[in-house]
Coordinates of C-alpha atoms and ligand atoms in Angstrom, one line a residue:
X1 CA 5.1 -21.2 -27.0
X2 CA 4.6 -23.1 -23.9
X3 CA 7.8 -24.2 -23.0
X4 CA 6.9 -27.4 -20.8
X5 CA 3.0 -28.4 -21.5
X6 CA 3.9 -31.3 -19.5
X7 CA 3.6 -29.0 -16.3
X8 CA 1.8 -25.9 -17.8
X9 CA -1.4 -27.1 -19.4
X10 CA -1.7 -30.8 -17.0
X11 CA -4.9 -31.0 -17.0
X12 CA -6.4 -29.5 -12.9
X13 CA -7.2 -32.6 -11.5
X14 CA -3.7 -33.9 -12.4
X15 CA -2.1 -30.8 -11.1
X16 CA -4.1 -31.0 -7.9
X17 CA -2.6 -34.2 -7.3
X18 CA 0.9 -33.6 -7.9
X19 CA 0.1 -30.0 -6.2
X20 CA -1.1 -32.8 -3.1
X21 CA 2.3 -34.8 -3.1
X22 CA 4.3 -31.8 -3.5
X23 CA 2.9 -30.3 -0.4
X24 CA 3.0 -33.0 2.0
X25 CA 6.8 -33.3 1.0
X26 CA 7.5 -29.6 1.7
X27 CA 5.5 -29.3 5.1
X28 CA 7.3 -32.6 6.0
X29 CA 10.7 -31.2 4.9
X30 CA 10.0 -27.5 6.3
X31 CA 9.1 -29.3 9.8
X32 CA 11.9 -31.3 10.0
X33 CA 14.8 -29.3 9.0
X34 CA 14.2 -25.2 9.7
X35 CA 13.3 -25.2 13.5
X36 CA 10.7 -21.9 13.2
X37 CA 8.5 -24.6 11.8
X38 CA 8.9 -27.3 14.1
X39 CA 8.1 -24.9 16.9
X40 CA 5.1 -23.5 14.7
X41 CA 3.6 -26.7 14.7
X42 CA 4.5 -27.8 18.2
X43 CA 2.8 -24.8 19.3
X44 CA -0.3 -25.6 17.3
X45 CA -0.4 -29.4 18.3
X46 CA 0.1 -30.1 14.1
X47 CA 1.4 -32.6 12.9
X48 CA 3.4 -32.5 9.4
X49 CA 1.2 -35.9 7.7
X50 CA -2.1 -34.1 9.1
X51 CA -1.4 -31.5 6.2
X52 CA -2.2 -34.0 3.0
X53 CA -3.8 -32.3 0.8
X54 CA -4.2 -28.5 -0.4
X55 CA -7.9 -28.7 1.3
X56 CA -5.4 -28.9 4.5
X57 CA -3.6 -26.3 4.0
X58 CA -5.5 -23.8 6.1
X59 CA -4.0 -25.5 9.2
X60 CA -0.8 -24.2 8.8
X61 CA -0.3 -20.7 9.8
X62 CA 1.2 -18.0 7.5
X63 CA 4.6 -17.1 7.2
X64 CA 5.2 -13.5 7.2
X65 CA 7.7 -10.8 6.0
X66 CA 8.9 -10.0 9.9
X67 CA 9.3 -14.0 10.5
X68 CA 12.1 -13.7 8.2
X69 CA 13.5 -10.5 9.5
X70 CA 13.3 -12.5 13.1
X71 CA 16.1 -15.0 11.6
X72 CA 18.0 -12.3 9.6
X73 CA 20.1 -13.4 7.5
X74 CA 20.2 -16.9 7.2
X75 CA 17.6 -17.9 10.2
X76 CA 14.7 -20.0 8.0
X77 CA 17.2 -21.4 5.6
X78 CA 16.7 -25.3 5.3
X79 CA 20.0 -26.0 4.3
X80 CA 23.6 -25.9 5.0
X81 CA 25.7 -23.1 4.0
X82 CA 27.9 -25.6 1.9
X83 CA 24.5 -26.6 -0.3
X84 CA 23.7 -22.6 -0.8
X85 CA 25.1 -21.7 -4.3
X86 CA 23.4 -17.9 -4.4
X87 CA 22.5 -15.7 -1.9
X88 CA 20.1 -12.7 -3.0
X89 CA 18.2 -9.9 -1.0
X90 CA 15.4 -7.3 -1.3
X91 CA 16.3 -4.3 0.4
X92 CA 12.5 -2.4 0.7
X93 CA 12.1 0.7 1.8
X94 CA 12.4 0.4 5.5
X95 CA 14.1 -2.1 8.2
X96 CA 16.2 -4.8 7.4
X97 CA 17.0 -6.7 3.9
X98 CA 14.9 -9.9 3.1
X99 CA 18.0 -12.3 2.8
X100 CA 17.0 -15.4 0.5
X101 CA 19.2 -18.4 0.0
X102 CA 19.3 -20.7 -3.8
X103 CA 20.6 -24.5 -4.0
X104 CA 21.9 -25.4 -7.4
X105 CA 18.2 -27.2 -7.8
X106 CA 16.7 -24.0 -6.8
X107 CA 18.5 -21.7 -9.5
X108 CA 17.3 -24.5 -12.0
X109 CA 13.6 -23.7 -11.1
X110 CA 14.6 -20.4 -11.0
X111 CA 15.6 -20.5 -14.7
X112 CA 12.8 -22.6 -15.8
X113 CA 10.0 -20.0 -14.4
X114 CA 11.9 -17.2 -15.9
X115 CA 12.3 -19.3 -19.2
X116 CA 8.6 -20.4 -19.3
X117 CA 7.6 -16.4 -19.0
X118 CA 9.7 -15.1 -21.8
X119 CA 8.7 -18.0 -24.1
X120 CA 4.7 -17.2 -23.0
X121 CA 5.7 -13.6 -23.9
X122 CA 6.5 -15.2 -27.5
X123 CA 10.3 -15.4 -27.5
X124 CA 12.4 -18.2 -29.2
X125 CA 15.9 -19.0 -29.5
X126 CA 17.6 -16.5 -32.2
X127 CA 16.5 -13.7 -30.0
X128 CA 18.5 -11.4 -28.7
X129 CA 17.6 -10.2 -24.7
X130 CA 17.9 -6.9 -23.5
X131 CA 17.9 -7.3 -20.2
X132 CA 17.5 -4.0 -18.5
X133 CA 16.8 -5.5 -15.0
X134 CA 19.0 -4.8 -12.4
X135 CA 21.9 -7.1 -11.9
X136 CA 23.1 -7.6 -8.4
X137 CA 20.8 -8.0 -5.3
X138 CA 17.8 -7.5 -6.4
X139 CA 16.3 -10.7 -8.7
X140 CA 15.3 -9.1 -11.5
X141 CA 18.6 -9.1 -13.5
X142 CA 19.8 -12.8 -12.5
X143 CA 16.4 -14.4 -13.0
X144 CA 16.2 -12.8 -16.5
X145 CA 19.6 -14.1 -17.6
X146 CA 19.5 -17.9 -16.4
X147 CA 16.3 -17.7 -17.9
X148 CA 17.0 -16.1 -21.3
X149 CA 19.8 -18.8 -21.4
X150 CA 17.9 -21.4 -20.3
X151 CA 15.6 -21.2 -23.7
X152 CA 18.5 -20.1 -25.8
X153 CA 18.2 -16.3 -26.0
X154 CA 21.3 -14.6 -26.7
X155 CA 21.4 -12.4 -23.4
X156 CA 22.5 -8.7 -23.1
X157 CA 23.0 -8.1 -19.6
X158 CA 23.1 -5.0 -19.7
X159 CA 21.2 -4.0 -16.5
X160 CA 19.3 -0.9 -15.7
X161 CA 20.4 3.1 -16.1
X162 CA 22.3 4.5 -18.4
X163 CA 19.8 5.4 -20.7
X164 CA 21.6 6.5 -23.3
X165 CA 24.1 3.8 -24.0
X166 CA 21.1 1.3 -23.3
X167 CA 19.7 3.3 -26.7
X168 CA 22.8 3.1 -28.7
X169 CA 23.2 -0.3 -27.9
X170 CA 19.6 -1.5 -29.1
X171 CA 19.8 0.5 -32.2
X172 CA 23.1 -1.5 -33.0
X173 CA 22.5 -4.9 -31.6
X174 CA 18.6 -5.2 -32.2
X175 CA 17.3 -7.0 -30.0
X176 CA 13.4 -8.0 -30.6
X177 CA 13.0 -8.7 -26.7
X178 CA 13.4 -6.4 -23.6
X179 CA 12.9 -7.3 -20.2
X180 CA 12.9 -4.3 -17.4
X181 CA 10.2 -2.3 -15.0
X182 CA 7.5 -1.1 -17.3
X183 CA 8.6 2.5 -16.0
X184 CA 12.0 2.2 -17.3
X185 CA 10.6 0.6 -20.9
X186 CA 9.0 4.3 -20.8
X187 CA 12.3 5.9 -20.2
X188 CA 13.6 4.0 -23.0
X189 CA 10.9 4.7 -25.0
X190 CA 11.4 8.5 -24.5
X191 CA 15.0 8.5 -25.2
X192 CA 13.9 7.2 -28.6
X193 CA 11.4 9.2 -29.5
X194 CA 13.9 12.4 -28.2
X195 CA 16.1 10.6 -30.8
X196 CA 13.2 10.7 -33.5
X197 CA 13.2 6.8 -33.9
X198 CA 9.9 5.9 -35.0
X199 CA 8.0 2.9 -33.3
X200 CA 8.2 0.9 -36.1
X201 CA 12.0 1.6 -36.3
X202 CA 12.2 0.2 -32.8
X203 CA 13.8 -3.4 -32.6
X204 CA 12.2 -4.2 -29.7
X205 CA 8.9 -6.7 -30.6
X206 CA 8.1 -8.2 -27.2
X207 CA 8.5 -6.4 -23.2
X208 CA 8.3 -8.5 -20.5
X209 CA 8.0 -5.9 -17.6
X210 CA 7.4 -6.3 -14.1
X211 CA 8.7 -5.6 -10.4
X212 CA 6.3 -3.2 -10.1
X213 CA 2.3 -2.3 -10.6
X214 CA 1.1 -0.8 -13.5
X215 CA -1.7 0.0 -15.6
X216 CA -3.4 -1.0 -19.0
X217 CA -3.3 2.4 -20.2
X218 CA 0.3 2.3 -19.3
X219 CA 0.5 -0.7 -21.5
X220 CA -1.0 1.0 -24.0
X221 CA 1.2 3.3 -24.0
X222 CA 5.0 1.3 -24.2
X223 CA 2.9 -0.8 -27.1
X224 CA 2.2 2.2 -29.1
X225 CA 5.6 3.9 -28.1
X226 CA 7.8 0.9 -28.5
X227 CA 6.0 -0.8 -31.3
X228 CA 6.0 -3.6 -29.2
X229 CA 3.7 -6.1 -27.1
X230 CA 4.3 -6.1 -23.7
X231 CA 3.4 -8.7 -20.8
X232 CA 3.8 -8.8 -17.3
X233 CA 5.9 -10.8 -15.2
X234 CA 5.3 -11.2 -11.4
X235 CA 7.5 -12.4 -8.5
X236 CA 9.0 -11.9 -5.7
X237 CA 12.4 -12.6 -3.8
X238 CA 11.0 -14.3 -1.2
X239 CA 9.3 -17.0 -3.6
X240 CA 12.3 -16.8 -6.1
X241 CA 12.2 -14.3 -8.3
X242 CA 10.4 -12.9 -11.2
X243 CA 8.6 -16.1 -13.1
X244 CA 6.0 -17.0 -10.0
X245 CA 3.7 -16.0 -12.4
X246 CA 3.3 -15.0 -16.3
X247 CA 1.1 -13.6 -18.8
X248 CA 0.7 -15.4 -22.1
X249 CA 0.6 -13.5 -25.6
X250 CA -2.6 -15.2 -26.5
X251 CA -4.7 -13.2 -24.1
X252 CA -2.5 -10.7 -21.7
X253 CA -5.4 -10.9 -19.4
X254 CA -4.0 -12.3 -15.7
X255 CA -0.6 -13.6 -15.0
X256 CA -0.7 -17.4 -14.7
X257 CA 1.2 -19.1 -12.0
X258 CA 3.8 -21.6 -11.8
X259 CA 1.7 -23.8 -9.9
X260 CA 3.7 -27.0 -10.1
X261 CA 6.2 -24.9 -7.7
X262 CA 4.4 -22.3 -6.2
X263 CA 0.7 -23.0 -5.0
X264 CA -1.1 -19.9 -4.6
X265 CA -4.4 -18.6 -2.5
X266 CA -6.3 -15.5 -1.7
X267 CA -7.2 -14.8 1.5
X268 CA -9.0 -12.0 3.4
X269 CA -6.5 -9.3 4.6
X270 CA -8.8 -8.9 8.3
X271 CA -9.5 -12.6 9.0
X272 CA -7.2 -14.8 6.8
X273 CA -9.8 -16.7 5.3
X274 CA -9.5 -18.1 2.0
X275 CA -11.6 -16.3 -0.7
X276 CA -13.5 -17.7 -3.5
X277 CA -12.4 -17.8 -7.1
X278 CA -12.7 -13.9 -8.4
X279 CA -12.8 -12.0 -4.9
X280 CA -10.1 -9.8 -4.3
X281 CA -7.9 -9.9 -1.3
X282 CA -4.1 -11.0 -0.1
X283 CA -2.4 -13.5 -2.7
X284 CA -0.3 -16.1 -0.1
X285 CA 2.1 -18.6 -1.4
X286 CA 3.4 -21.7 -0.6
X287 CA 6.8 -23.4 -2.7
X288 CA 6.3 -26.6 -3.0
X289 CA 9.9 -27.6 -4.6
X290 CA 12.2 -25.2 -2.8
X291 CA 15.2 -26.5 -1.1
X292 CA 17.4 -24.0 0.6
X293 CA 14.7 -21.4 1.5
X294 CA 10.7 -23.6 1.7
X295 CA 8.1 -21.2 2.5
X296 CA 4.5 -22.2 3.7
X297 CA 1.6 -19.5 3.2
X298 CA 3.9 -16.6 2.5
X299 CA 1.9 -13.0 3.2
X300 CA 2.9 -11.7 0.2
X301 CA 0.8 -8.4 1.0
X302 CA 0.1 -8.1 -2.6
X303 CA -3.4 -7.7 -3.7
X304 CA -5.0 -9.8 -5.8
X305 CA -8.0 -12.2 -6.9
X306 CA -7.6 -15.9 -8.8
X307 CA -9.7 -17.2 -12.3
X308 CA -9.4 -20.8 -13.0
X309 CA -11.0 -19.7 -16.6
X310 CA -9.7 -21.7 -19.3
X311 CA -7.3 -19.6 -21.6
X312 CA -6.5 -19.3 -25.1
X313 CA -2.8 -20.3 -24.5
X314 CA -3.9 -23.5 -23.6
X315 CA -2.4 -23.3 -20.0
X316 CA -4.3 -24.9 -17.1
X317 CA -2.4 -22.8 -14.7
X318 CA -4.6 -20.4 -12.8
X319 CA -4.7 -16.6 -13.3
X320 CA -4.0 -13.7 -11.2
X321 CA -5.2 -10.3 -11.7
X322 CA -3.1 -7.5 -11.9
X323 CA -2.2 -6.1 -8.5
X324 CA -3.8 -3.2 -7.7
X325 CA -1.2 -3.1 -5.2
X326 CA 0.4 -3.6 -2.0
X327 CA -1.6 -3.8 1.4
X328 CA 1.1 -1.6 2.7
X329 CA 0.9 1.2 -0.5
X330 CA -2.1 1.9 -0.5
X331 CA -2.9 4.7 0.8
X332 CA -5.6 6.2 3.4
X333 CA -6.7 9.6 2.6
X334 CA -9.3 11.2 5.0
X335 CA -10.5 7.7 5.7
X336 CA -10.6 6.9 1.9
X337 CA -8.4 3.9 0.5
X338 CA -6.5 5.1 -2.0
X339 CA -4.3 2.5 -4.4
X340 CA -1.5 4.3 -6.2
X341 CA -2.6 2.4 -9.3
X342 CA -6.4 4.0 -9.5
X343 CA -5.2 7.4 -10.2
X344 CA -2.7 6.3 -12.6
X345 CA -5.5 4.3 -14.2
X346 CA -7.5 7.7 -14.4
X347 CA -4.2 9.9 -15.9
X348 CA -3.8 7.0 -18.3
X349 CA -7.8 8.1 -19.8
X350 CA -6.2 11.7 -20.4
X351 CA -4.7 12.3 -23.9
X352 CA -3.6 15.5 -23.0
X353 CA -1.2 13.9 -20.0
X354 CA 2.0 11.2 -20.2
X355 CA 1.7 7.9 -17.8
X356 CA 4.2 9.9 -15.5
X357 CA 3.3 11.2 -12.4
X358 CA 3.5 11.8 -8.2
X359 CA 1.6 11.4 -5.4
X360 CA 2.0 13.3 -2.5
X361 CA 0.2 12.7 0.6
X362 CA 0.6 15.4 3.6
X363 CA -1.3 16.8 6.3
X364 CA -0.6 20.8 6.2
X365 CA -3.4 21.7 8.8
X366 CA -5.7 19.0 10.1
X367 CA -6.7 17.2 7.3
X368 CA -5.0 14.9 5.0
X369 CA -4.0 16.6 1.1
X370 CA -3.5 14.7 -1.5
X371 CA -2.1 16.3 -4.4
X372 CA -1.7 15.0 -7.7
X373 CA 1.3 16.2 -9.5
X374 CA 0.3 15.5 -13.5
X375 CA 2.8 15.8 -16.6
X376 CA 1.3 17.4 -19.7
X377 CA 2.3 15.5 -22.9
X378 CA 5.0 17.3 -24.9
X379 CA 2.4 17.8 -28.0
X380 CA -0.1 19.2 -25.9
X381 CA 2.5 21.5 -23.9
X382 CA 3.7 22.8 -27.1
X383 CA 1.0 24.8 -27.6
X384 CA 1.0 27.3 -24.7
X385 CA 4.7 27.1 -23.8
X386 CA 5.3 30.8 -25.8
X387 CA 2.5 31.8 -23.9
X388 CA 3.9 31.0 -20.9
X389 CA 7.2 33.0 -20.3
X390 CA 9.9 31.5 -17.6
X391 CA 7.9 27.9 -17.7
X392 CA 9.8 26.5 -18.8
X393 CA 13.0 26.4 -15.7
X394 CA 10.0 25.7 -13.2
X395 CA 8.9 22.0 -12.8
X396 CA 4.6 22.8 -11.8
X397 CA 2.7 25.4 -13.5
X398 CA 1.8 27.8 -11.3
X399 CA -1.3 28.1 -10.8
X400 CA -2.1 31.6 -12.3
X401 CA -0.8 30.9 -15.4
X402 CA -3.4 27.3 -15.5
X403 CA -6.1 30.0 -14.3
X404 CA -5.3 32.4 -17.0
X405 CA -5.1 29.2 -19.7
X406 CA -8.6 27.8 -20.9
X407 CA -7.5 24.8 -22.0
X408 CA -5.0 24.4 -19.1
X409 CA -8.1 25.2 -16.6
X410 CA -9.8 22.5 -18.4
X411 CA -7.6 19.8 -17.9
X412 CA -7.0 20.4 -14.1
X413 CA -10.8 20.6 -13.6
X414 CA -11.4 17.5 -15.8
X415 CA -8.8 15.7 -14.1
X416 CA -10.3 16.5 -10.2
X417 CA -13.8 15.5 -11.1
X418 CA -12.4 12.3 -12.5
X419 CA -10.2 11.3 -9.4
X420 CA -13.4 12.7 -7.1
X421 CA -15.4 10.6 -9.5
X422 CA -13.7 7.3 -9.4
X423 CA -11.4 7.4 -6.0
X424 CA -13.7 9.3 -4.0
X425 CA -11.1 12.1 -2.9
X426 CA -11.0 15.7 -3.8
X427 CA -7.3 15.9 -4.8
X428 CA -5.2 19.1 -5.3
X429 CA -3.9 18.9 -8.8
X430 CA -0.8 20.4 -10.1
X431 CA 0.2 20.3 -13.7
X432 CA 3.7 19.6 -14.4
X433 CA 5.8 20.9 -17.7
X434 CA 6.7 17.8 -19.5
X435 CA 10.2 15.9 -18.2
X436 CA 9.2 17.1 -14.8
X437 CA 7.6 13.8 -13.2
X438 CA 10.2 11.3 -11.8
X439 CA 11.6 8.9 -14.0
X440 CA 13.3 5.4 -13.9
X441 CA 16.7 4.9 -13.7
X442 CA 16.5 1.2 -14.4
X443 CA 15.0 0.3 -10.8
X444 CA 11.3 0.4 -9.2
X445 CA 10.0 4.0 -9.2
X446 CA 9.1 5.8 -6.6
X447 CA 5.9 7.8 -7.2
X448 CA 4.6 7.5 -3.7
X449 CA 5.6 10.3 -1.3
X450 CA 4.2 10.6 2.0
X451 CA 4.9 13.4 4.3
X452 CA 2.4 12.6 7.2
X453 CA 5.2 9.6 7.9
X454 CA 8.0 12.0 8.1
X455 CA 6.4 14.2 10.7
Ligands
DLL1 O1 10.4 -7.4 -7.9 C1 10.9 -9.7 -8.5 C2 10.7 -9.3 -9.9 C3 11.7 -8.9 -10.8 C4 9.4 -9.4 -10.5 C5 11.5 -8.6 -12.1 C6 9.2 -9.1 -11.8 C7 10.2 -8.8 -12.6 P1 11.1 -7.9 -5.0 O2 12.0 -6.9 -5.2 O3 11.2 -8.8 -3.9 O4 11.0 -8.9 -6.3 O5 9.7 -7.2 -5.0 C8 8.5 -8.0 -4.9 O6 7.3 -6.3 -6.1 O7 5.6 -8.3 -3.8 C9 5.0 -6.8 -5.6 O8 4.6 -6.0 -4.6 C10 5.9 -6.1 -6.6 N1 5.8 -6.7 -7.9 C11 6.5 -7.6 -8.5 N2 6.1 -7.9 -9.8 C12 5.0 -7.1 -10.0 C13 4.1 -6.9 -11.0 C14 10.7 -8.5 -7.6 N3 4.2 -7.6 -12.2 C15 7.3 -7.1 -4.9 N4 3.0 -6.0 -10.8 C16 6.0 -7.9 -5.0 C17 2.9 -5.4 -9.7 C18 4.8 -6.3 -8.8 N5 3.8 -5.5 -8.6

């Protein structure tokens, strides 16, 4: 369902328009009120009514992640306090918190995106929401529930960990629609199937999962596991939230964004220039309606590339691809880039492995390892675990009993010629018993781990 066609399937030119007028409002209202802008533009010689159309907006200089940590906390805000209503923050892995401010109109637009996604995810009031995102700081949890209300879902807020209660619960409430990382809808999942609940026993009909990347085999895989279909939701604090853009259920094929709110480009990560329609590079992202925190071309250091194809849905709004990740994740292995996401894509071909995994990246002598920690599948583990004595306590195979094992063997050597094959490094790869990869609690997960940083 397209919950405003109005704004969701205006046809471009119209939407280019009102994209036009929205813009020179914000740079107008950016200029004038939070004074890092003013002195932008002074520096530059700009002036606010020079930037009057999108085609302009490649005067104005992005906004970046450390601007905002230069006014921690409340430094860029547009407002006054007594107009702030919510105050939310992403906490990263390193440095200081991302502090973002809400006005009562921006929780509104807030609730709208996050409405519009779970009703192009399929849902309608007389649901019930399970809404496994975390509550608190982080946007996830929030955005969800203002937005399951917002189209009349009855909302669970039940936020993340606490696996098993979260599994009681949905086998005695029911709810048809989940909303949480697409690693915890696989914890979930597990706990299920450990509880012998068949897929099509599952309540669950529709995921809408998020926060962090992941893969189609991954998707695959919480389909098939959950008896569900799942879609992905993308955002980020700093824009608002989850909702800045949405797949549809028609076609699951590129989130579209809210572009009536949030007008999106690609840009080259070395020179800033704006890529054509289809290339890959830096997604950068300018609100148009946003009171209490405007942004203009916000580095969102998220990788990406646009399609203006027309979808099935019947939404105008443009598509982006899923990230392949973050210009800061990925990773550079003797010289090679190296995007979390690629291997997972390659586990995800195996049937003999589950979607979890860890990647660790050290540098024991000269030269940079990368080993790939794998997790066999239960089923396929099954078969050798009585030949493999005192396994079962230990987390990684060791590697006599995988040389000793022919099928074993053959997965690990399947698996390197694969990564070689399509990531161009030799990795190290380790076989783990099933259970042993990390997990979600509810939260991102972590999969990355880096030791050349920590020496
Ligand atoms: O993760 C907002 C969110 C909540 C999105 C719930 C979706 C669902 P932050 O904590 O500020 O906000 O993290 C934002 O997470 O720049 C991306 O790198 C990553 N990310 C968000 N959604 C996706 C996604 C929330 N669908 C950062 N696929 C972003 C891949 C995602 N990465």
């Amino acid at each position: 369902m397209i919950l405003q066609p109005e704004f969701e399937s205006l046809p471009r030119p119209q939407l280019r328009a009102l994209q036009a007028e929205r813009l020179s409002e914000v740079v107008r209202y950016a200029f004038e009120r939070v004074p890092f802008y003013r002195e932008r533009f002074d520096d530059l010689g700009l002036k606010p009514d020079e930037v009057s159309g999108t085609d302009d907006l490649t005067l104005v200089p992005f906004t970046r992640k450390s601007d905002l940590r230069d006014h921690y906390p409340f430094g860029m805000f547009a407002v006054p306090m007594s107009e702030v209503v919510r105050i939310h923050a992403s906490t990263g892995t390193t440095g200081q918190p991302t502090v973002v401010g809400y006005t009562r109109h921006d929780l509104e637009i807030f609730a709208t995106v996050c409405a519009r996604t779970l009703a192009a995810a399929g849902a309608k009031p007389g649901m019930i929401l399970h809404n496994a995102y975390g509550y608190g700081l982080f946007t996830g949890g929030l955005g969800f529930h203002h937005g399951g209300e917002h189209l009349g879902l009855a909302v669970l807020p039940i936020s993340g960990g606490g696996t098993v209660r979260q599994v009681d619960l949905m086998l005695d409430f029911r709810p048809e629609v989940l909303a949480c990382t697409p690693s915890y809808a696989l914890t979930l999942a597990e706990e299920l199937a450990r509880r012998g609940v068949s897929p099509e026993d599952v309540p669950i009909r529709l995921a809408i999962l998020g926060a962090e990347p992941w893969t189609e085999s991954m998707r695959a895989e919480i389909d098939r596991l959950l008896g569900a279909r799942a879609t992905n939701v993308y955002g980020l604090s700093e824009i608002v939230g989850p909702g800045v853009a949405f797949e549809c259920a028609e076609e699951r094929a590129g989130s579209h964004v809210a572009e009536d709110h949030f007008l999106a480009e690609v840009v080259d990560p070395e020179t800033g220039a704006v890529l054509p329609e289809g290339q890959s590079g830096v997604l950068v992202v300018t609100t148009l309606t946003k009171q209490a925190l405007p942004l203009l071309r916000y580095w969102t250091g998220d990788v990406t590339s646009l399609s203006r194809e027309p979808c099935a849905c019947g939404r105008t709004l443009v598509r982006m691809a899923p990230l392949r990740g973050r210009t800061d994740d990925m990773l550079v292995v003797r010289g090679v880039n190296v995007y979390p996401t690629q291997i997972e894509a390659v586990l995800g071909s195996f049937g003999e492995l589950t979607p979890n995994y860890r990647l660790v990246v050290s540098r024991p002598g000269r030269l940079d390892e990368l080993r790939v920690e794998a997790e066999l599948s239960a089923a396929f583990f099954c078969e050798f675990a009585a030949e493999t004595p005192g396994e079962e306590d230990a987390k990684t195979l060791c590697e006599e009993v995988v040389d000793a094992n022919h099928a074993l063997r053959s997965v690990r050597e399947r698996l390197t010629q694969a990564i070689k094959t399509t990531v161009g490094v030799t990795a190290k790869v380790h076989l783990l018993v099933p259970g042993a990869a990390p997990r979600s609690e509810g939260g991102k997960i972590v999969r990355v781990v880096d030791e050349r940083q920590l020496v």
